[in-house]
Structures are given as C-alpha cells and as structure tokens.
C-alpha cells in the first residue's frame, strides 16, 4: 500500500510539472474572454510572443522586412501587435511605433527600448482607442490568425490599412483551415482585402516562408508567408 501511495504521489507530481491539470484547464477556460484578454493574460503570466518571434523564424522575418525597408527608402513604421519586443531587437527601422492590446507587453517593450528615442509604444486595448498617425509601412506579423472574433478582425484590418500612406506588410497564413488551438483561427485574409481594399491597394510582392510549417517538427516552421501591399495613387 505504501508503494502504491508513493507511486501515486510521483505520478501526480510529474503530471503537475509537465501537463495541464484539470484545474488549470478550467482556469484557462474561465480567462478566455476574447482575443484581447487572452494576450493580456498570456503576458501577465510570463508568456512570450511565441516561437515565430524567436531564433531562426525571427531572423527570417527581420531579413525580409529590413530589406523591404531599405529597398523602398521607408522612414517610418507602425506595427499592430508588437508583442514582447523580441522581434523588434532584429529590426532596422528609422522610426517606429508599436501598438498592442496587452498593457504588460507595452511595459516590457518600453523598458527594453527605454534609451531608443526612435521607438515608442502605445496601448490600444481600450474600445475607445483611436490612432490617427500614419507611417510609410504598417506591419502585421503573426497576428491575424490570433483574431478569433470576426468584428475584432474587421476592425483590426481597417486600422492596419488606415495607418499607412504607402505600404502594408502582412505575415500570416492565408487559408480557412480549422485549428484546435483556442487562440488560433485561420483566415483567408486576402478575401477581406479584395472585398474592402482592392480599389485602394494592390499586392506588390509575395515572399514564401523559408521555413514552412511541418507538424513533425513543432516550433521549427511557420504557416505564415509575407504579403506586401502598395497603395494605389
């Protein structure tokens, strides 16, 4: 009996360490109150922006965007969903404004780049938030498939395009495939652009991901590709 009790304790400890307990899963269900709240809680609990903002995936994204900024003489950038700032460490932008729905993420970025006057960070999680600035390039990196609610997605896309007077860069998947993760919803966002922005914007360039997603190598690839849009004059 003592051996069984000891083994049960070990199993419970291992399960608590490496798995989600029913209690934690229940808590996760409780705190899921929308896309914005999910990211607020994620950063508050010590989470980060995800695998796409680190290591070789981040390097690839920085390489593509930095080249686009240089080749097109871009002097100002705004990003909708700056996250924890790790991706930004690799960026080469003359002027930058990062927005996020997580106040914690904004605090992290503000502290990380406190001595860099070329960068500022703005919390955009309030319903009454209005952003009237424009940059030459507006960025959306690994954000669109995290916008679960249709109205949130629609508002986000309108704000993204309205914040640029030259180019928009979207790095995302572009399909309607189902995903089991509660914070992921694939969208064929080009359909939205075709419906709402085709008379104002055109696709300038498409860059395929160097590290396409492979389910057998979790965290090593991405389902996102680059879509660069140019405003019509």
PDB file of C-alpha atoms in Angstrom:
ATOM      1  CA  UNK A   1       0.000   0.000   0.000  1.00  0.00           C
ATOM      2  CA  UNK A   2       2.843   2.390   0.840  1.00  0.00           C
ATOM      3  CA  UNK A   3       4.478   1.653  -2.537  1.00  0.00           C
ATOM      4  CA  UNK A   4       1.248   2.475  -4.378  1.00  0.00           C
ATOM      5  CA  UNK A   5       0.803   5.683  -2.415  1.00  0.00           C
ATOM      6  CA  UNK A   6       4.391   6.710  -3.177  1.00  0.00           C
ATOM      7  CA  UNK A   7       3.971   5.993  -6.889  1.00  0.00           C
ATOM      8  CA  UNK A   8       0.714   7.944  -6.959  1.00  0.00           C
ATOM      9  CA  UNK A   9       2.455  10.941  -5.448  1.00  0.00           C
ATOM     10  CA  UNK A  10       5.234  10.736  -8.035  1.00  0.00           C
ATOM     11  CA  UNK A  11       2.723  10.479 -10.884  1.00  0.00           C
ATOM     12  CA  UNK A  12       0.753  13.438  -9.583  1.00  0.00           C
ATOM     13  CA  UNK A  13       3.938  15.489  -9.295  1.00  0.00           C
ATOM     14  CA  UNK A  14       5.034  14.617 -12.836  1.00  0.00           C
ATOM     15  CA  UNK A  15       1.580  15.407 -14.195  1.00  0.00           C
ATOM     16  CA  UNK A  16       1.540  18.758 -12.441  1.00  0.00           C
ATOM     17  CA  UNK A  17       5.008  19.583 -13.769  1.00  0.00           C
ATOM     18  CA  UNK A  18       4.634  18.568 -17.395  1.00  0.00           C
ATOM     19  CA  UNK A  19       0.912  18.567 -18.126  1.00  0.00           C
ATOM     20  CA  UNK A  20      -2.160  20.745 -17.691  1.00  0.00           C
ATOM     21  CA  UNK A  21      -4.156  19.677 -14.667  1.00  0.00           C
ATOM     22  CA  UNK A  22      -7.981  19.781 -14.818  1.00  0.00           C
ATOM     23  CA  UNK A  23      -7.858  22.785 -12.515  1.00  0.00           C
ATOM     24  CA  UNK A  24      -5.537  24.721 -14.809  1.00  0.00           C
ATOM     25  CA  UNK A  25      -7.557  23.761 -17.878  1.00  0.00           C
ATOM     26  CA  UNK A  26     -10.677  25.004 -16.107  1.00  0.00           C
ATOM     27  CA  UNK A  27      -8.932  28.267 -15.227  1.00  0.00           C
ATOM     28  CA  UNK A  28      -7.884  28.676 -18.842  1.00  0.00           C
ATOM     29  CA  UNK A  29     -11.489  28.320 -19.921  1.00  0.00           C
ATOM     30  CA  UNK A  30     -12.522  30.956 -17.395  1.00  0.00           C
ATOM     31  CA  UNK A  31      -9.929  33.505 -18.518  1.00  0.00           C
ATOM     32  CA  UNK A  32     -10.786  33.037 -22.206  1.00  0.00           C
ATOM     33  CA  UNK A  33     -12.937  36.115 -22.672  1.00  0.00           C
ATOM     34  CA  UNK A  34     -11.788  37.178 -26.102  1.00  0.00           C
ATOM     35  CA  UNK A  35      -8.634  37.633 -28.129  1.00  0.00           C
ATOM     36  CA  UNK A  36      -7.502  40.757 -26.285  1.00  0.00           C
ATOM     37  CA  UNK A  37      -7.945  39.184 -22.856  1.00  0.00           C
ATOM     38  CA  UNK A  38      -6.089  36.060 -23.939  1.00  0.00           C
ATOM     39  CA  UNK A  39      -2.955  38.062 -24.778  1.00  0.00           C
ATOM     40  CA  UNK A  40      -3.266  40.228 -21.697  1.00  0.00           C
ATOM     41  CA  UNK A  41      -3.303  37.115 -19.531  1.00  0.00           C
ATOM     42  CA  UNK A  42      -0.578  35.379 -21.522  1.00  0.00           C
ATOM     43  CA  UNK A  43       1.939  38.168 -20.932  1.00  0.00           C
ATOM     44  CA  UNK A  44       0.845  38.704 -17.337  1.00  0.00           C
ATOM     45  CA  UNK A  45       1.547  35.021 -16.643  1.00  0.00           C
ATOM     46  CA  UNK A  46       5.058  35.291 -18.076  1.00  0.00           C
ATOM     47  CA  UNK A  47       4.332  34.081 -21.592  1.00  0.00           C
ATOM     48  CA  UNK A  48       6.010  35.487 -24.688  1.00  0.00           C
ATOM     49  CA  UNK A  49       5.096  36.298 -28.288  1.00  0.00           C
ATOM     50  CA  UNK A  50       5.610  32.728 -29.441  1.00  0.00           C
ATOM     51  CA  UNK A  51       8.117  30.718 -31.480  1.00  0.00           C
ATOM     52  CA  UNK A  52       7.701  32.942 -34.548  1.00  0.00           C
ATOM     53  CA  UNK A  53       9.389  35.840 -32.755  1.00  0.00           C
ATOM     54  CA  UNK A  54      12.470  33.884 -31.753  1.00  0.00           C
ATOM     55  CA  UNK A  55      15.504  32.155 -33.259  1.00  0.00           C
ATOM     56  CA  UNK A  56      15.625  31.335 -36.989  1.00  0.00           C
ATOM     57  CA  UNK A  57      11.994  32.313 -37.618  1.00  0.00           C
ATOM     58  CA  UNK A  58      12.604  35.782 -36.192  1.00  0.00           C
ATOM     59  CA  UNK A  59      15.824  36.092 -38.183  1.00  0.00           C
ATOM     60  CA  UNK A  60      14.000  35.253 -41.404  1.00  0.00           C
ATOM     61  CA  UNK A  61      11.267  37.811 -40.746  1.00  0.00           C
ATOM     62  CA  UNK A  62      13.809  40.517 -39.901  1.00  0.00           C
ATOM     63  CA  UNK A  63      15.815  39.764 -43.035  1.00  0.00           C
ATOM     64  CA  UNK A  64      12.779  40.151 -45.307  1.00  0.00           C
ATOM     65  CA  UNK A  65      11.364  43.270 -43.645  1.00  0.00           C
ATOM     66  CA  UNK A  66      14.683  45.065 -43.219  1.00  0.00           C
ATOM     67  CA  UNK A  67      15.410  44.529 -46.906  1.00  0.00           C
ATOM     68  CA  UNK A  68      11.990  45.880 -47.871  1.00  0.00           C
ATOM     69  CA  UNK A  69      12.502  48.949 -45.663  1.00  0.00           C
ATOM     70  CA  UNK A  70      15.920  49.625 -47.176  1.00  0.00           C
ATOM     71  CA  UNK A  71      14.966  48.944 -50.805  1.00  0.00           C
ATOM     72  CA  UNK A  72      11.927  51.226 -50.627  1.00  0.00           C
ATOM     73  CA  UNK A  73      13.501  54.037 -48.622  1.00  0.00           C
ATOM     74  CA  UNK A  74      10.977  53.717 -45.797  1.00  0.00           C
ATOM     75  CA  UNK A  75      11.443  56.207 -42.959  1.00  0.00           C
ATOM     76  CA  UNK A  76       8.573  55.280 -40.608  1.00  0.00           C
ATOM     77  CA  UNK A  77       6.967  52.025 -39.451  1.00  0.00           C
ATOM     78  CA  UNK A  78       3.924  51.219 -37.338  1.00  0.00           C
ATOM     79  CA  UNK A  79       3.244  47.713 -36.072  1.00  0.00           C
ATOM     80  CA  UNK A  80      -0.133  46.414 -34.916  1.00  0.00           C
ATOM     81  CA  UNK A  81       0.811  43.776 -32.366  1.00  0.00           C
ATOM     82  CA  UNK A  82       4.371  44.470 -31.218  1.00  0.00           C
ATOM     83  CA  UNK A  83       4.256  41.726 -28.589  1.00  0.00           C
ATOM     84  CA  UNK A  84       7.205  41.302 -26.223  1.00  0.00           C
ATOM     85  CA  UNK A  85       9.649  43.199 -28.452  1.00  0.00           C
ATOM     86  CA  UNK A  86      11.976  40.303 -29.202  1.00  0.00           C
ATOM     87  CA  UNK A  87      11.334  40.513 -32.948  1.00  0.00           C
ATOM     88  CA  UNK A  88      11.984  44.245 -32.822  1.00  0.00           C
ATOM     89  CA  UNK A  89      15.506  43.649 -31.497  1.00  0.00           C
ATOM     90  CA  UNK A  90      16.409  42.488 -35.021  1.00  0.00           C
ATOM     91  CA  UNK A  91      14.695  45.357 -36.828  1.00  0.00           C
ATOM     92  CA  UNK A  92      16.350  48.234 -38.637  1.00  0.00           C
ATOM     93  CA  UNK A  93      13.654  50.950 -38.819  1.00  0.00           C
ATOM     94  CA  UNK A  94      14.379  54.712 -38.796  1.00  0.00           C
ATOM     95  CA  UNK A  95      11.216  55.492 -36.787  1.00  0.00           C
ATOM     96  CA  UNK A  96       8.859  53.002 -35.170  1.00  0.00           C
ATOM     97  CA  UNK A  97       5.548  52.921 -33.300  1.00  0.00           C
ATOM     98  CA  UNK A  98       4.466  49.634 -31.734  1.00  0.00           C
ATOM     99  CA  UNK A  99       0.886  49.012 -30.639  1.00  0.00           C
ATOM    100  CA  UNK A 100      -0.509  46.138 -28.608  1.00  0.00           C
ATOM    101  CA  UNK A 101      -3.670  45.139 -26.744  1.00  0.00           C
ATOM    102  CA  UNK A 102      -1.586  43.968 -23.786  1.00  0.00           C
ATOM    103  CA  UNK A 103      -0.537  46.644 -21.290  1.00  0.00           C
ATOM    104  CA  UNK A 104       2.086  44.227 -19.971  1.00  0.00           C
ATOM    105  CA  UNK A 105       3.605  43.856 -23.457  1.00  0.00           C
ATOM    106  CA  UNK A 106       3.765  47.642 -23.806  1.00  0.00           C
ATOM    107  CA  UNK A 107       5.547  47.926 -20.461  1.00  0.00           C
ATOM    108  CA  UNK A 108       8.029  45.228 -21.478  1.00  0.00           C
ATOM    109  CA  UNK A 109       8.821  46.954 -24.771  1.00  0.00           C
ATOM    110  CA  UNK A 110       9.021  50.407 -23.221  1.00  0.00           C
ATOM    111  CA  UNK A 111      11.574  49.139 -20.701  1.00  0.00           C
ATOM    112  CA  UNK A 112      13.519  47.166 -23.305  1.00  0.00           C
ATOM    113  CA  UNK A 113      13.923  50.191 -25.605  1.00  0.00           C
ATOM    114  CA  UNK A 114      13.879  52.968 -22.999  1.00  0.00           C
ATOM    115  CA  UNK A 115      17.061  54.521 -24.391  1.00  0.00           C
ATOM    116  CA  UNK A 116      15.963  54.390 -28.034  1.00  0.00           C
ATOM    117  CA  UNK A 117      14.227  57.637 -28.968  1.00  0.00           C
ATOM    118  CA  UNK A 118      13.325  56.313 -32.419  1.00  0.00           C
ATOM    119  CA  UNK A 119      10.772  53.928 -30.895  1.00  0.00           C
ATOM    120  CA  UNK A 120       7.571  54.428 -28.931  1.00  0.00           C
ATOM    121  CA  UNK A 121       4.881  52.037 -27.732  1.00  0.00           C
ATOM    122  CA  UNK A 122       1.151  52.579 -27.387  1.00  0.00           C
ATOM    123  CA  UNK A 123      -1.536  50.535 -25.643  1.00  0.00           C
ATOM    124  CA  UNK A 124      -4.511  50.024 -27.981  1.00  0.00           C
ATOM    125  CA  UNK A 125      -6.703  47.712 -25.931  1.00  0.00           C
ATOM    126  CA  UNK A 126      -9.421  50.213 -24.979  1.00  0.00           C
ATOM    127  CA  UNK A 127     -12.634  50.149 -27.015  1.00  0.00           C
ATOM    128  CA  UNK A 128     -12.424  53.931 -27.366  1.00  0.00           C
ATOM    129  CA  UNK A 129      -8.863  53.802 -28.761  1.00  0.00           C
ATOM    130  CA  UNK A 130      -8.251  55.981 -31.811  1.00  0.00           C
ATOM    131  CA  UNK A 131      -4.984  56.054 -33.762  1.00  0.00           C
ATOM    132  CA  UNK A 132      -4.670  58.944 -36.207  1.00  0.00           C
ATOM    133  CA  UNK A 133      -0.980  58.682 -37.116  1.00  0.00           C
ATOM    134  CA  UNK A 134       0.252  57.253 -40.407  1.00  0.00           C
ATOM    135  CA  UNK A 135       3.534  55.613 -41.317  1.00  0.00           C
ATOM    136  CA  UNK A 136       5.038  54.628 -44.643  1.00  0.00           C
ATOM    137  CA  UNK A 137       4.837  50.958 -43.667  1.00  0.00           C
ATOM    138  CA  UNK A 138       2.261  49.242 -41.466  1.00  0.00           C
ATOM    139  CA  UNK A 139       3.147  45.793 -40.127  1.00  0.00           C
ATOM    140  CA  UNK A 140       1.051  42.832 -39.052  1.00  0.00           C
ATOM    141  CA  UNK A 141       3.283  39.912 -38.071  1.00  0.00           C
ATOM    142  CA  UNK A 142       1.740  36.631 -36.903  1.00  0.00           C
ATOM    143  CA  UNK A 143      -1.353  38.449 -35.625  1.00  0.00           C
ATOM    144  CA  UNK A 144      -4.285  37.863 -37.981  1.00  0.00           C
ATOM    145  CA  UNK A 145      -4.753  34.175 -37.166  1.00  0.00           C
ATOM    146  CA  UNK A 146      -4.970  35.119 -33.484  1.00  0.00           C
ATOM    147  CA  UNK A 147      -8.018  37.331 -34.076  1.00  0.00           C
ATOM    148  CA  UNK A 148     -10.806  34.918 -33.224  1.00  0.00           C
ATOM    149  CA  UNK A 149     -13.796  37.257 -33.336  1.00  0.00           C
ATOM    150  CA  UNK A 150     -14.964  38.467 -36.749  1.00  0.00           C
ATOM    151  CA  UNK A 151     -15.653  42.013 -35.579  1.00  0.00           C
ATOM    152  CA  UNK A 152     -12.206  42.254 -33.974  1.00  0.00           C
ATOM    153  CA  UNK A 153     -10.629  41.013 -37.202  1.00  0.00           C
ATOM    154  CA  UNK A 154     -12.590  43.537 -39.279  1.00  0.00           C
ATOM    155  CA  UNK A 155     -11.639  46.465 -37.035  1.00  0.00           C
ATOM    156  CA  UNK A 156      -8.011  45.353 -36.965  1.00  0.00           C
ATOM    157  CA  UNK A 157      -7.753  45.193 -40.757  1.00  0.00           C
ATOM    158  CA  UNK A 158      -9.326  48.621 -41.184  1.00  0.00           C
ATOM    159  CA  UNK A 159      -6.924  50.133 -38.652  1.00  0.00           C
ATOM    160  CA  UNK A 160      -3.946  48.389 -40.239  1.00  0.00           C
ATOM    161  CA  UNK A 161      -4.549  49.810 -43.714  1.00  0.00           C
ATOM    162  CA  UNK A 162      -5.653  53.214 -42.433  1.00  0.00           C
ATOM    163  CA  UNK A 163      -2.360  53.618 -40.556  1.00  0.00           C
ATOM    164  CA  UNK A 164      -0.218  53.533 -43.710  1.00  0.00           C
ATOM    165  CA  UNK A 165       0.200  56.000 -46.556  1.00  0.00           C
ATOM    166  CA  UNK A 166       2.425  53.735 -48.688  1.00  0.00           C
ATOM    167  CA  UNK A 167       2.810  50.057 -47.802  1.00  0.00           C
ATOM    168  CA  UNK A 168       1.256  47.330 -45.667  1.00  0.00           C
ATOM    169  CA  UNK A 169       3.110  44.144 -44.779  1.00  0.00           C
ATOM    170  CA  UNK A 170       1.127  41.126 -43.585  1.00  0.00           C
ATOM    171  CA  UNK A 171       2.873  37.989 -42.356  1.00  0.00           C
ATOM    172  CA  UNK A 172       0.246  35.324 -41.815  1.00  0.00           C
ATOM    173  CA  UNK A 173      -1.342  32.156 -43.108  1.00  0.00           C
ATOM    174  CA  UNK A 174      -3.978  32.705 -45.784  1.00  0.00           C
ATOM    175  CA  UNK A 175      -6.486  29.876 -45.589  1.00  0.00           C
ATOM    176  CA  UNK A 176      -9.588  28.822 -43.689  1.00  0.00           C
ATOM    177  CA  UNK A 177      -8.281  25.546 -42.302  1.00  0.00           C
ATOM    178  CA  UNK A 178      -9.507  24.525 -38.864  1.00  0.00           C
ATOM    179  CA  UNK A 179      -7.145  24.616 -35.893  1.00  0.00           C
ATOM    180  CA  UNK A 180      -7.707  23.058 -32.489  1.00  0.00           C
ATOM    181  CA  UNK A 181      -5.891  25.779 -30.514  1.00  0.00           C
ATOM    182  CA  UNK A 182      -8.333  28.068 -28.720  1.00  0.00           C
ATOM    183  CA  UNK A 183      -6.348  31.207 -29.627  1.00  0.00           C
ATOM    184  CA  UNK A 184      -5.915  30.365 -33.339  1.00  0.00           C
ATOM    185  CA  UNK A 185      -8.329  30.879 -36.231  1.00  0.00           C
ATOM    186  CA  UNK A 186      -7.018  30.631 -39.770  1.00  0.00           C
ATOM    187  CA  UNK A 187      -8.410  33.235 -42.132  1.00  0.00           C
ATOM    188  CA  UNK A 188      -8.087  33.773 -45.857  1.00  0.00           C
ATOM    189  CA  UNK A 189      -7.496  37.460 -45.244  1.00  0.00           C
ATOM    190  CA  UNK A 190      -6.919  38.205 -48.937  1.00  0.00           C
ATOM    191  CA  UNK A 191     -10.680  37.749 -49.440  1.00  0.00           C
ATOM    192  CA  UNK A 192     -11.281  40.612 -46.994  1.00  0.00           C
ATOM    193  CA  UNK A 193      -8.744  42.796 -48.803  1.00  0.00           C
ATOM    194  CA  UNK A 194     -10.259  42.003 -52.185  1.00  0.00           C
ATOM    195  CA  UNK A 195     -13.694  42.952 -50.880  1.00  0.00           C
ATOM    196  CA  UNK A 196     -12.757  46.064 -48.916  1.00  0.00           C
ATOM    197  CA  UNK A 197      -9.446  47.426 -50.209  1.00  0.00           C
ATOM    198  CA  UNK A 198      -8.942  46.342 -53.830  1.00  0.00           C
ATOM    199  CA  UNK A 199      -9.790  49.798 -55.167  1.00  0.00           C
ATOM    200  CA  UNK A 200      -7.143  51.392 -52.930  1.00  0.00           C
ATOM    201  CA  UNK A 201      -4.389  48.801 -52.563  1.00  0.00           C
ATOM    202  CA  UNK A 202      -2.632  46.214 -54.723  1.00  0.00           C
ATOM    203  CA  UNK A 203      -0.410  43.263 -53.903  1.00  0.00           C
ATOM    204  CA  UNK A 204       3.164  44.391 -54.590  1.00  0.00           C
ATOM    205  CA  UNK A 205       5.128  41.339 -53.525  1.00  0.00           C
ATOM    206  CA  UNK A 206       4.751  37.865 -52.041  1.00  0.00           C
ATOM    207  CA  UNK A 207       7.545  36.079 -50.157  1.00  0.00           C
ATOM    208  CA  UNK A 208       7.216  32.395 -49.343  1.00  0.00           C
ATOM    209  CA  UNK A 209       8.373  31.272 -45.925  1.00  0.00           C
ATOM    210  CA  UNK A 210      11.862  29.816 -45.854  1.00  0.00           C
ATOM    211  CA  UNK A 211      10.741  27.510 -43.033  1.00  0.00           C
ATOM    212  CA  UNK A 212       7.275  26.162 -43.927  1.00  0.00           C
ATOM    213  CA  UNK A 213       5.253  24.506 -41.205  1.00  0.00           C
ATOM    214  CA  UNK A 214       5.924  20.816 -40.583  1.00  0.00           C
ATOM    215  CA  UNK A 215       3.722  19.119 -37.945  1.00  0.00           C
ATOM    216  CA  UNK A 216       6.530  16.649 -37.185  1.00  0.00           C
ATOM    217  CA  UNK A 217       8.847  19.498 -36.163  1.00  0.00           C
ATOM    218  CA  UNK A 218       6.809  21.641 -33.806  1.00  0.00           C
ATOM    219  CA  UNK A 219       8.106  25.174 -33.379  1.00  0.00           C
ATOM    220  CA  UNK A 220      10.617  24.896 -36.218  1.00  0.00           C
ATOM    221  CA  UNK A 221       8.439  26.130 -39.067  1.00  0.00           C
ATOM    222  CA  UNK A 222       5.633  28.585 -39.698  1.00  0.00           C
ATOM    223  CA  UNK A 223       2.432  28.571 -41.729  1.00  0.00           C
ATOM    224  CA  UNK A 224       2.879  32.309 -42.406  1.00  0.00           C
ATOM    225  CA  UNK A 225       4.101  33.958 -45.619  1.00  0.00           C
ATOM    226  CA  UNK A 226       4.764  37.611 -46.489  1.00  0.00           C
ATOM    227  CA  UNK A 227       2.244  39.746 -48.384  1.00  0.00           C
ATOM    228  CA  UNK A 228       3.329  43.287 -49.228  1.00  0.00           C
ATOM    229  CA  UNK A 229       0.631  45.718 -50.361  1.00  0.00           C
ATOM    230  CA  UNK A 230       1.109  49.079 -52.039  1.00  0.00           C
ATOM    231  CA  UNK A 231      -1.358  51.947 -52.051  1.00  0.00           C
ATOM    232  CA  UNK A 232      -2.789  52.972 -55.423  1.00  0.00           C
ATOM    233  CA  UNK A 233      -2.111  56.549 -56.405  1.00  0.00           C
TER     234      UNK A 233
END
